[in-house]
Coordinates of C-alpha atoms in Angstrom, one line a residue:
Chain A
M1 CA -119.7 61.6 86.8
K2 CA -118.9 60.7 83.2
L3 CA -115.8 59.9 81.2
V4 CA -116.0 61.5 77.8
T5 CA -113.6 59.9 75.3
A6 CA -113.0 61.3 71.8
V7 CA -110.9 59.9 69.0
L8 CA -109.9 62.8 66.7
K9 CA -107.9 63.8 63.7
P10 CA -104.6 65.0 65.2
H11 CA -104.8 68.5 63.7
M12 CA -108.3 69.0 65.4
L13 CA -106.8 68.7 68.9
E14 CA -106.1 72.4 69.2
P15 CA -109.7 73.7 68.3
V16 CA -111.2 71.0 70.5
K17 CA -109.0 71.9 73.4
E18 CA -110.0 75.6 73.0
A19 CA -113.7 74.7 72.9
L20 CA -113.3 72.7 76.1
E21 CA -111.4 75.4 77.9
A22 CA -114.1 77.9 76.8
F23 CA -116.7 75.5 78.3
G24 CA -114.8 75.5 81.6
V25 CA -113.3 72.0 81.5
R26 CA -110.2 72.2 83.6
G27 CA -108.4 68.9 83.0
L28 CA -108.0 66.5 80.1
T29 CA -105.7 63.7 79.0
I30 CA -104.6 63.1 75.5
S31 CA -102.7 60.2 73.9
E32 CA -101.4 59.4 70.4
V33 CA -103.2 56.3 69.0
S34 CA -103.8 54.8 65.6
G35 CA -106.7 53.0 64.2
H36 CA -109.5 53.2 61.6
G37 CA -113.2 53.4 61.3
R38 CA -115.6 52.2 58.6
Q39 CA -113.6 53.8 55.8
R40 CA -110.5 51.8 56.7
G41 CA -107.1 53.3 55.9
H42 CA -105.5 54.6 52.7
T43 CA -103.3 53.3 49.9
E44 CA -99.6 54.3 49.5
V45 CA -97.7 53.8 46.2
Y46 CA -94.0 53.2 46.0
R47 CA -92.5 52.3 42.6
G48 CA -95.6 50.6 41.4
A49 CA -96.1 48.7 44.7
E50 CA -99.3 49.6 46.5
Y51 CA -99.5 49.3 50.2
T52 CA -102.7 49.5 52.2
V53 CA -102.2 51.4 55.5
D54 CA -105.0 50.3 57.8
F55 CA -104.1 52.2 60.9
L56 CA -104.1 56.0 60.7
P57 CA -102.6 58.3 63.3
K58 CA -105.3 59.7 65.7
V59 CA -105.4 61.6 69.0
R60 CA -107.5 60.2 71.9
L61 CA -108.8 62.8 74.3
E62 CA -110.3 61.9 77.7
V63 CA -112.1 64.3 80.0
L64 CA -113.9 63.6 83.3
V65 CA -117.1 65.7 83.8
D66 CA -120.0 66.0 86.1
A67 CA -122.9 64.0 84.7
P68 CA -125.3 66.9 83.8
E69 CA -122.5 68.5 81.7
A70 CA -121.7 65.5 79.7
D71 CA -124.0 66.1 76.8
D72 CA -122.9 69.7 76.4
V73 CA -119.2 68.7 76.5
V74 CA -119.9 66.1 73.8
A75 CA -121.6 68.7 71.7
A76 CA -118.7 71.1 72.1
I77 CA -116.2 68.4 71.0
V78 CA -118.3 67.4 68.0
S79 CA -118.8 71.0 66.9
A80 CA -115.1 71.8 67.1
A81 CA -113.8 68.6 65.6
R82 CA -116.1 68.3 62.6
T83 CA -114.7 68.9 59.1
G84 CA -117.4 66.9 57.4
K85 CA -114.8 64.6 55.7
I86 CA -114.3 60.9 56.3
G87 CA -112.2 60.2 59.4
D88 CA -113.4 62.9 61.7
G89 CA -113.5 60.4 64.6
K90 CA -115.9 59.4 67.4
V91 CA -117.0 60.5 70.8
W92 CA -118.4 58.3 73.5
V93 CA -119.5 58.7 77.1
M94 CA -119.1 56.2 80.0
P95 CA -120.3 56.2 83.6
V96 CA -117.6 56.7 86.3
D97 CA -118.0 55.2 89.7
A98 CA -115.5 57.2 91.6
V99 CA -112.8 59.9 91.1
V100 CA -110.1 60.8 93.7
R101 CA -107.7 63.7 93.5
I102 CA -104.4 62.1 94.7
R103 CA -102.9 65.2 96.2
T104 CA -105.8 66.0 98.5
G105 CA -107.9 62.9 98.7
E106 CA -111.0 64.9 97.6
R107 CA -113.6 62.7 95.9
D108 CA -116.0 62.8 93.0
V109 CA -117.2 66.2 91.8
E110 CA -114.7 68.0 94.2
A111 CA -111.9 66.1 92.5
L112 CA -112.7 67.3 89.0
Chain B
M1 CA -48.5 67.2 26.6
V2 CA -50.3 67.8 29.8
D3 CA -52.9 70.6 29.7
G4 CA -53.6 72.4 33.0
A5 CA -57.2 73.2 32.3
D6 CA -58.0 69.6 31.1
T7 CA -56.2 68.2 34.2
A8 CA -58.1 70.4 36.5
W9 CA -61.4 69.4 34.9
V10 CA -60.7 65.7 35.1
L11 CA -59.6 65.9 38.7
V12 CA -62.7 67.9 39.7
C13 CA -64.9 65.4 37.8
A14 CA -63.2 62.5 39.7
A15 CA -64.2 64.2 42.9
L16 CA -67.8 64.7 41.6
V17 CA -68.0 61.0 40.7
L18 CA -66.8 60.1 44.1
F19 CA -69.5 62.3 45.6
M20 CA -72.0 60.0 43.9
A21 CA -71.1 57.3 46.5
P22 CA -72.5 59.1 49.5
G23 CA -75.4 60.2 47.3
L24 CA -76.1 56.6 46.5
A25 CA -75.9 55.7 50.2
L26 CA -78.6 58.3 50.9
F27 CA -80.7 57.3 47.9
Y28 CA -80.6 53.7 48.9
G29 CA -80.6 54.3 52.6
G30 CA -83.9 56.1 52.5
M31 CA -85.5 53.3 50.5
V32 CA -84.9 50.6 53.0
R33 CA -86.7 50.2 56.4
S34 CA -85.3 52.1 59.3
K35 CA -83.7 49.0 60.9
H36 CA -81.5 48.5 57.8
V37 CA -80.4 52.0 56.8
L38 CA -77.0 52.0 58.4
A39 CA -76.2 48.6 56.9
M40 CA -77.2 49.9 53.5
M41 CA -74.9 52.9 53.8
A42 CA -72.1 50.8 55.2
Q43 CA -72.1 48.6 52.2
V44 CA -71.9 51.6 49.8
F45 CA -69.0 53.1 51.8
G46 CA -67.4 49.7 52.2
A47 CA -67.6 49.1 48.5
A48 CA -65.9 52.4 47.8
A49 CA -63.0 51.4 50.0
V50 CA -62.5 47.9 48.8
V51 CA -62.9 48.8 45.1
S52 CA -60.5 51.7 45.3
V53 CA -57.8 49.6 46.9
L54 CA -58.2 46.8 44.4
W55 CA -58.4 49.2 41.5
V56 CA -54.9 50.6 42.3
L57 CA -53.5 47.1 42.9
L58 CA -54.9 45.4 39.9
G59 CA -58.1 46.7 38.4
H60 CA -56.7 49.7 36.6
S61 CA -54.0 47.6 34.9
L62 CA -56.5 45.0 33.8
A63 CA -58.8 47.6 32.3
F64 CA -56.3 50.1 30.9
G65 CA -52.9 48.5 30.9
P66 CA -51.1 47.5 27.7
D67 CA -53.5 45.5 25.6
L68 CA -53.5 41.7 25.4
H69 CA -55.4 40.7 22.3
G70 CA -58.2 43.2 22.9
V71 CA -59.4 41.1 25.9
V72 CA -57.7 42.4 28.9
G73 CA -54.9 44.8 30.0
S74 CA -51.5 43.4 31.1
L75 CA -50.3 43.8 34.7
R76 CA -47.6 46.4 33.8
L77 CA -49.6 49.1 35.6
A78 CA -50.4 47.0 38.7
G79 CA -49.9 48.9 41.9
M80 CA -49.8 52.1 39.8
A81 CA -46.4 51.2 38.5
H82 CA -45.1 53.4 35.7
P83 CA -47.4 56.4 36.5
D84 CA -45.7 58.4 33.8
D85 CA -46.6 55.9 31.0
P86 CA -49.2 57.3 28.7
V87 CA -52.5 55.3 28.9
P88 CA -52.4 52.9 25.9
G89 CA -54.7 53.8 23.1
F90 CA -55.6 57.3 24.4
D91 CA -54.3 60.7 23.3
L92 CA -54.7 62.3 26.7
H93 CA -53.7 65.8 27.8
V94 CA -54.0 64.9 31.5
P95 CA -51.6 62.9 33.6
S96 CA -52.2 59.2 33.6
T97 CA -52.8 59.3 37.4
A98 CA -55.7 61.8 36.9
F99 CA -57.2 59.4 34.3
A100 CA -56.7 56.5 36.7
A101 CA -58.4 58.4 39.6
F102 CA -61.3 59.3 37.4
Q103 CA -61.8 55.7 36.2
M104 CA -61.4 54.4 39.8
M105 CA -64.4 56.4 40.8
F106 CA -66.4 54.8 38.0
A107 CA -65.5 51.4 39.3
V108 CA -66.5 52.5 42.9
I109 CA -70.0 53.7 42.0
T110 CA -70.7 50.8 39.7
A111 CA -69.8 48.2 42.4
A112 CA -71.7 50.2 45.0
L113 CA -74.9 49.9 42.9
L114 CA -74.9 46.1 43.6
A115 CA -75.7 46.9 47.3
G116 CA -79.2 47.8 46.1
A117 CA -79.9 44.2 44.9
G118 CA -79.0 42.5 48.1
A119 CA -80.5 45.1 50.4
D120 CA -81.9 44.0 53.8
R121 CA -80.4 40.5 53.8
M122 CA -76.7 40.4 52.6
R123 CA -73.9 40.0 55.1
F124 CA -71.5 43.0 55.1
G125 CA -68.3 40.9 54.9
S126 CA -69.6 38.7 52.1
F127 CA -70.7 41.8 50.2
L128 CA -67.2 43.3 50.4
V129 CA -65.6 40.1 49.2
L130 CA -68.1 39.8 46.4
V131 CA -67.6 43.4 45.1
G132 CA -63.8 42.9 45.4
L133 CA -63.9 39.8 43.1
W134 CA -66.5 41.4 40.9
V135 CA -64.6 44.5 40.1
L136 CA -61.6 42.4 39.0
L137 CA -63.5 39.6 37.2
V138 CA -66.5 41.4 35.7
Y139 CA -66.0 45.1 35.7
A140 CA -62.3 45.4 34.6
P141 CA -62.5 43.2 31.5
L142 CA -65.7 44.9 30.4
A143 CA -64.1 48.3 30.9
H144 CA -61.2 47.1 28.7
W145 CA -63.5 45.9 26.0
V146 CA -65.5 49.1 25.8
F147 CA -63.6 52.0 27.4
S148 CA -60.1 51.2 26.2
P149 CA -59.7 52.1 22.5
N150 CA -57.7 48.8 22.2
G151 CA -60.7 46.7 23.6
W152 CA -62.3 44.4 21.1
L153 CA -65.7 46.1 21.2
A154 CA -64.4 49.6 21.0
A155 CA -62.2 48.6 18.1
R156 CA -65.3 47.5 16.2
G157 CA -66.8 50.9 16.7
V158 CA -69.1 50.4 19.7
L159 CA -69.9 53.8 21.3
D160 CA -70.3 54.2 25.0
F161 CA -69.5 57.7 26.2
A162 CA -69.6 57.2 30.0
G163 CA -70.8 53.7 30.7
G164 CA -74.2 52.6 29.3
T165 CA -72.7 49.1 29.0
V166 CA -69.8 49.0 31.5
V167 CA -71.6 50.8 34.3
E168 CA -75.4 50.6 33.7
T169 CA -76.2 47.4 31.8
N170 CA -73.4 45.6 33.6
S171 CA -74.7 46.6 37.1
G172 CA -78.3 45.7 36.1
A173 CA -77.4 42.2 34.8
S174 CA -75.0 41.6 37.8
A175 CA -77.7 42.8 40.2
L176 CA -80.2 40.3 38.7
A177 CA -77.7 37.5 39.1
L178 CA -76.9 38.5 42.7
A179 CA -80.7 38.8 43.6
L180 CA -81.3 35.3 42.2
V181 CA -78.4 33.7 44.1
L182 CA -79.4 35.5 47.3
G183 CA -83.1 34.8 47.2
A184 CA -85.8 37.1 48.2
R185 CA -86.0 39.0 51.5
R186 CA -88.0 37.3 54.2
G187 CA -91.7 38.2 53.7
W188 CA -91.3 39.6 50.2
P189 CA -93.6 40.4 48.5
R190 CA -96.3 39.9 51.1
E191 CA -95.0 42.2 53.8
Q192 CA -94.9 45.9 53.5
M193 CA -91.4 47.2 52.8
A194 CA -92.0 50.8 52.1
P195 CA -89.1 53.3 52.2
H196 CA -88.5 54.6 55.7
S197 CA -87.3 58.1 54.6
L198 CA -88.1 59.5 51.2
P199 CA -86.4 62.9 52.1
L200 CA -83.1 61.0 52.4
T201 CA -83.8 59.3 49.0
L202 CA -84.6 62.7 47.4
V203 CA -81.4 64.3 48.8
G204 CA -79.4 61.3 47.6
A205 CA -81.0 61.6 44.1
G206 CA -80.0 65.2 44.0
I207 CA -76.4 64.4 44.9
L208 CA -76.3 61.7 42.3
W209 CA -77.7 64.1 39.7
F210 CA -75.0 66.7 40.6
G211 CA -72.2 64.1 40.6
W212 CA -73.5 62.7 37.3
L213 CA -72.6 65.9 35.6
G214 CA -69.0 65.1 36.3
F215 CA -69.5 61.4 35.4
N216 CA -70.6 62.3 31.9
A217 CA -69.0 65.6 31.1
G218 CA -65.7 64.4 32.6
S219 CA -65.8 61.5 30.2
A220 CA -64.8 64.1 27.5
L221 CA -61.5 64.0 29.3
A222 CA -60.9 67.6 28.3
V223 CA -62.6 71.0 28.7
G224 CA -64.4 72.4 25.6
G225 CA -67.5 71.9 23.5
L226 CA -67.8 68.2 24.0
A227 CA -67.8 68.4 27.7
S228 CA -70.2 71.3 27.6
Q229 CA -72.7 69.4 25.4
A230 CA -72.3 66.3 27.6
L231 CA -73.1 68.3 30.7
L232 CA -76.1 70.0 29.1
S233 CA -77.4 66.6 27.7
T234 CA -77.0 65.0 31.1
H235 CA -79.1 67.5 32.9
L236 CA -81.8 67.6 30.2
A237 CA -82.1 63.8 30.2
A238 CA -82.5 63.8 34.0
C239 CA -85.4 66.3 33.7
A240 CA -87.0 64.4 30.9
G241 CA -86.7 61.1 32.7
L242 CA -88.3 62.6 35.8
L243 CA -91.2 63.9 33.8
G244 CA -91.6 60.6 31.9
W245 CA -91.7 58.5 35.1
L246 CA -94.2 60.9 36.7
L247 CA -96.4 60.9 33.6
V248 CA -96.7 57.1 33.7
E249 CA -97.5 57.2 37.4
K250 CA -100.1 59.9 37.0
L251 CA -101.8 57.9 34.2
Q252 CA -101.6 54.6 36.2
T253 CA -102.5 55.6 39.7
D254 CA -103.3 59.3 39.5
H255 CA -100.5 60.0 42.0
P256 CA -97.1 61.3 40.8
T257 CA -94.9 60.2 43.7
T258 CA -91.7 61.8 45.1
L259 CA -90.0 58.4 44.8
G260 CA -91.0 58.3 41.2
A261 CA -89.5 61.8 40.7
A262 CA -86.2 60.6 42.2
S263 CA -86.3 57.3 40.3
G264 CA -87.2 59.0 37.0
A265 CA -84.3 61.5 37.2
V266 CA -81.9 58.6 37.9
A267 CA -83.4 56.6 35.0
G268 CA -82.9 59.6 32.7
L269 CA -79.3 60.0 33.9
V270 CA -78.7 56.3 33.3
A271 CA -80.1 56.4 29.8
I272 CA -78.1 59.4 28.7
T273 CA -74.8 58.1 30.1
P274 CA -73.7 56.1 27.0
A275 CA -74.9 58.9 24.7
A276 CA -74.0 62.1 26.4
G277 CA -71.1 63.0 24.1
F278 CA -72.7 61.7 20.9
V279 CA -76.2 63.3 20.7
N280 CA -77.6 66.8 20.6
S281 CA -79.9 68.4 23.2
L282 CA -83.1 67.2 21.5
G283 CA -81.7 63.7 21.3
A284 CA -80.9 63.9 25.0
L285 CA -84.5 64.9 25.9
A286 CA -85.8 62.0 23.9
I287 CA -83.4 59.5 25.4
G288 CA -84.0 60.7 29.0
F289 CA -87.8 60.6 28.5
A290 CA -87.6 57.1 27.1
G291 CA -85.4 56.0 30.0
G292 CA -87.9 57.2 32.5
V293 CA -91.0 55.7 30.8
V294 CA -89.4 52.3 30.1
S295 CA -87.9 52.1 33.6
V296 CA -91.1 52.7 35.5
L297 CA -92.8 50.0 33.4
A298 CA -89.9 47.6 34.0
V299 CA -89.8 47.9 37.8
E300 CA -93.4 46.9 37.9
Q301 CA -92.5 43.5 36.4
K302 CA -90.4 42.5 39.3
V303 CA -93.1 40.8 41.3
R304 CA -94.5 39.1 38.2
F305 CA -91.1 37.5 37.4
G306 CA -90.6 36.7 41.1
Y307 CA -87.0 38.1 41.8
D308 CA -86.4 40.4 44.7
D309 CA -84.0 43.0 43.3
S310 CA -84.8 45.1 46.4
L311 CA -84.1 48.6 45.2
D312 CA -84.7 48.0 41.4
V313 CA -81.1 48.1 40.1
V314 CA -82.3 45.9 37.2
G315 CA -85.3 48.0 36.4
V316 CA -83.6 51.4 36.7
H317 CA -80.0 50.8 35.8
G318 CA -80.2 47.7 33.6
V319 CA -83.2 48.6 31.5
A320 CA -82.5 52.3 31.1
G321 CA -78.8 51.4 30.4
V322 CA -80.0 49.2 27.5
V323 CA -82.3 51.9 26.3
G324 CA -79.5 54.5 26.2
T325 CA -77.0 52.2 24.7
L326 CA -79.3 51.3 21.8
A327 CA -80.4 55.0 21.5
V328 CA -76.8 55.9 20.6
G329 CA -77.4 53.9 17.4
V330 CA -80.4 56.1 16.6
F331 CA -79.3 59.6 17.8
A332 CA -75.4 59.7 17.5
T333 CA -74.5 62.6 15.2
H334 CA -71.3 64.0 13.7
T335 CA -72.5 67.5 14.5
V336 CA -71.9 66.8 18.1
N337 CA -68.9 64.4 17.8
A338 CA -67.0 64.3 14.6
G339 CA -64.7 61.7 16.0
I340 CA -67.1 58.8 15.8
A341 CA -66.6 56.1 13.1
H342 CA -70.3 55.5 12.5
R343 CA -73.3 57.8 12.7
G344 CA -76.7 56.9 14.1
L345 CA -79.9 56.2 12.2
L346 CA -81.3 59.7 12.2
D347 CA -78.0 61.2 11.0
G348 CA -78.0 59.0 7.9
G349 CA -75.7 56.3 9.3
G350 CA -78.1 53.4 8.6
V351 CA -78.6 50.5 11.1
H352 CA -74.9 49.7 11.3
L353 CA -74.2 51.5 14.5
L354 CA -77.5 50.3 16.0
L355 CA -76.5 46.7 15.4
L356 CA -73.1 47.4 16.9
Q357 CA -74.8 48.8 20.0
L358 CA -77.1 45.8 20.2
L359 CA -74.0 43.6 20.1
A360 CA -72.5 45.6 23.0
V361 CA -75.6 45.1 25.0
V362 CA -75.8 41.3 24.4
V363 CA -72.1 40.9 25.1
T364 CA -72.4 42.9 28.4
I365 CA -75.3 40.8 29.6
A366 CA -73.7 37.6 28.5
W367 CA -70.6 38.4 30.4
A368 CA -71.9 40.1 33.5
F369 CA -74.8 37.8 34.4
P370 CA -73.1 34.4 34.4
V371 CA -69.8 35.6 35.8
T372 CA -71.5 37.5 38.7
W373 CA -73.7 34.4 39.3
L374 CA -70.5 32.2 39.5
V375 CA -68.7 34.7 41.8
A376 CA -71.7 34.9 44.1
R377 CA -72.1 31.2 44.3
G378 CA -68.3 30.8 44.8
V379 CA -68.3 33.3 47.7
G380 CA -71.4 31.6 49.1
R381 CA -69.4 28.3 49.2
V382 CA -66.8 29.9 51.5
M383 CA -69.0 32.2 53.7
P384 CA -72.7 32.7 54.1
L385 CA -74.1 35.4 51.8
R386 CA -77.1 36.2 54.0
V387 CA -77.5 37.1 57.6
P388 CA -79.5 34.5 59.6
P389 CA -83.3 34.9 59.7
E390 CA -83.2 36.5 63.1
G391 CA -80.7 39.1 61.8
E392 CA -83.1 40.1 59.0
L393 CA -85.9 40.4 61.5
E394 CA -83.9 42.3 64.0
G395 CA -82.5 44.6 61.3
L396 CA -79.1 44.6 59.7
D397 CA -78.0 47.7 61.6
M398 CA -78.2 46.0 64.9
H399 CA -77.3 42.6 63.8
S400 CA -74.2 43.4 61.7
H401 CA -73.0 46.7 63.1
A402 CA -74.4 46.9 66.7
E403 CA -75.6 50.4 65.9
S404 CA -78.9 52.1 65.4
A405 CA -79.7 55.0 63.1
Y406 CA -82.3 56.9 65.1
D407 CA -82.8 57.8 68.7
I408 CA -86.3 59.1 69.0
G409 CA -87.2 60.7 72.3
G410 CA -84.4 58.9 74.0
R411 CA -85.8 55.5 72.8
R412 CA -83.4 53.8 70.4
V413 CA -85.1 52.2 67.5
A414 CA -82.6 49.4 67.5
G415 CA -79.1 49.2 69.0
R416 CA -77.0 48.2 72.0
M417 CA -75.3 51.5 72.9
G418 CA -75.4 52.0 76.7
A419 CA -77.1 48.7 77.3

């Protein structure tokens, strides 16, 4: 099993969610986060004073998938979240040792 | 002889000017960080209460009571005694109480402006004591000199329709003195202190703009052509000031900001205040535009000079007030106001009026700055002017008032309620 984590522009959450549902992914977790990539943040101007805002609002999406599906899930996320502009975000994949569904005690692929 | 229409107009304008106080509370409240917004608004409302009470007890009489050598009014009208007496020097067609109420609101809004200079660090109680002393020692004498026809500056021919000196230059110079006595906010200018709610600031600016029509057009003290021109000029100057400020921002940073729009409108309103009843519509456009452009350039100097006038009372009110007061010497014309003794430069009056206006500016600064500085130092000897460092860090809302402005998702941003 794999954990696919994506950091996205907040307004791209909806198309990514639809793409994942179309793919057959049943569960996902999202959280509001802030951060920046290589391009850093942006500058705000108030009465001549310029402030650099380093941490921009983002959405982090996490989804557990069976290992053979991971590449296709990543591709679906990348395709749905891409605007081509700076700040589109990143997706990464990590191995997962065990998954348990708390309600039933099912393990691993059955628990997805 | 009391005129019903004139009285109605002045009373409505008094209410319009009072409405500027909550407008200012929103304007300022939006510009501070969220942990200080209630304290900012409390200071504006508190100033309105203290100044109104003291104005009735003493201030009105010092400013508009029977004249003592052109310097100050006597105490005959203290406590609003003799309300049926005519106001000395004026030929009014409104009851003296209507005039007193209108002038009271001027004192309220001028004193409340000072809250902007001490934002985020001044103790509530000390601020109220300070504005109380300030309105009697700084504002009332200046009002007598300029607004009362018996005052020594007015008698020389200085023109100030609605307060370019008494209200604007005065509040700017006083704000500078207060900011210097208080010292900078902790972390200024390294830390980010961006406004927490520009929508509040824009709503506040809109209310100020609305109330300002009463501030300036009401200063005609009668309905008719002069009030009409003053109202028109006031609105035009606000628009020109807004455009002037945004133009400078666009050229400097490529981003015309909403805070700039609000600030530019206020700067235009400030600049036209001394001139509203003396200049025509084209003059008003020029004055408002100049006010906006000069103010935006002025506020940018704050960091260079190293004084923390938190919300730019000096740059917006002080500087635009000086611009407008001097501009009267250029644009004042008999075609708008036949009652003025001297015409401006463009109406063939020569430089005489311009020099008089310069004198008024110099006198206003020379009075307001040192006296406010002494008042602030004096209050500071008796009670601390600033909240302790942890209060600034925690936020004045919580520290001074035990309240918080916002409850987001059941999580209070700051506050003790229910704890």
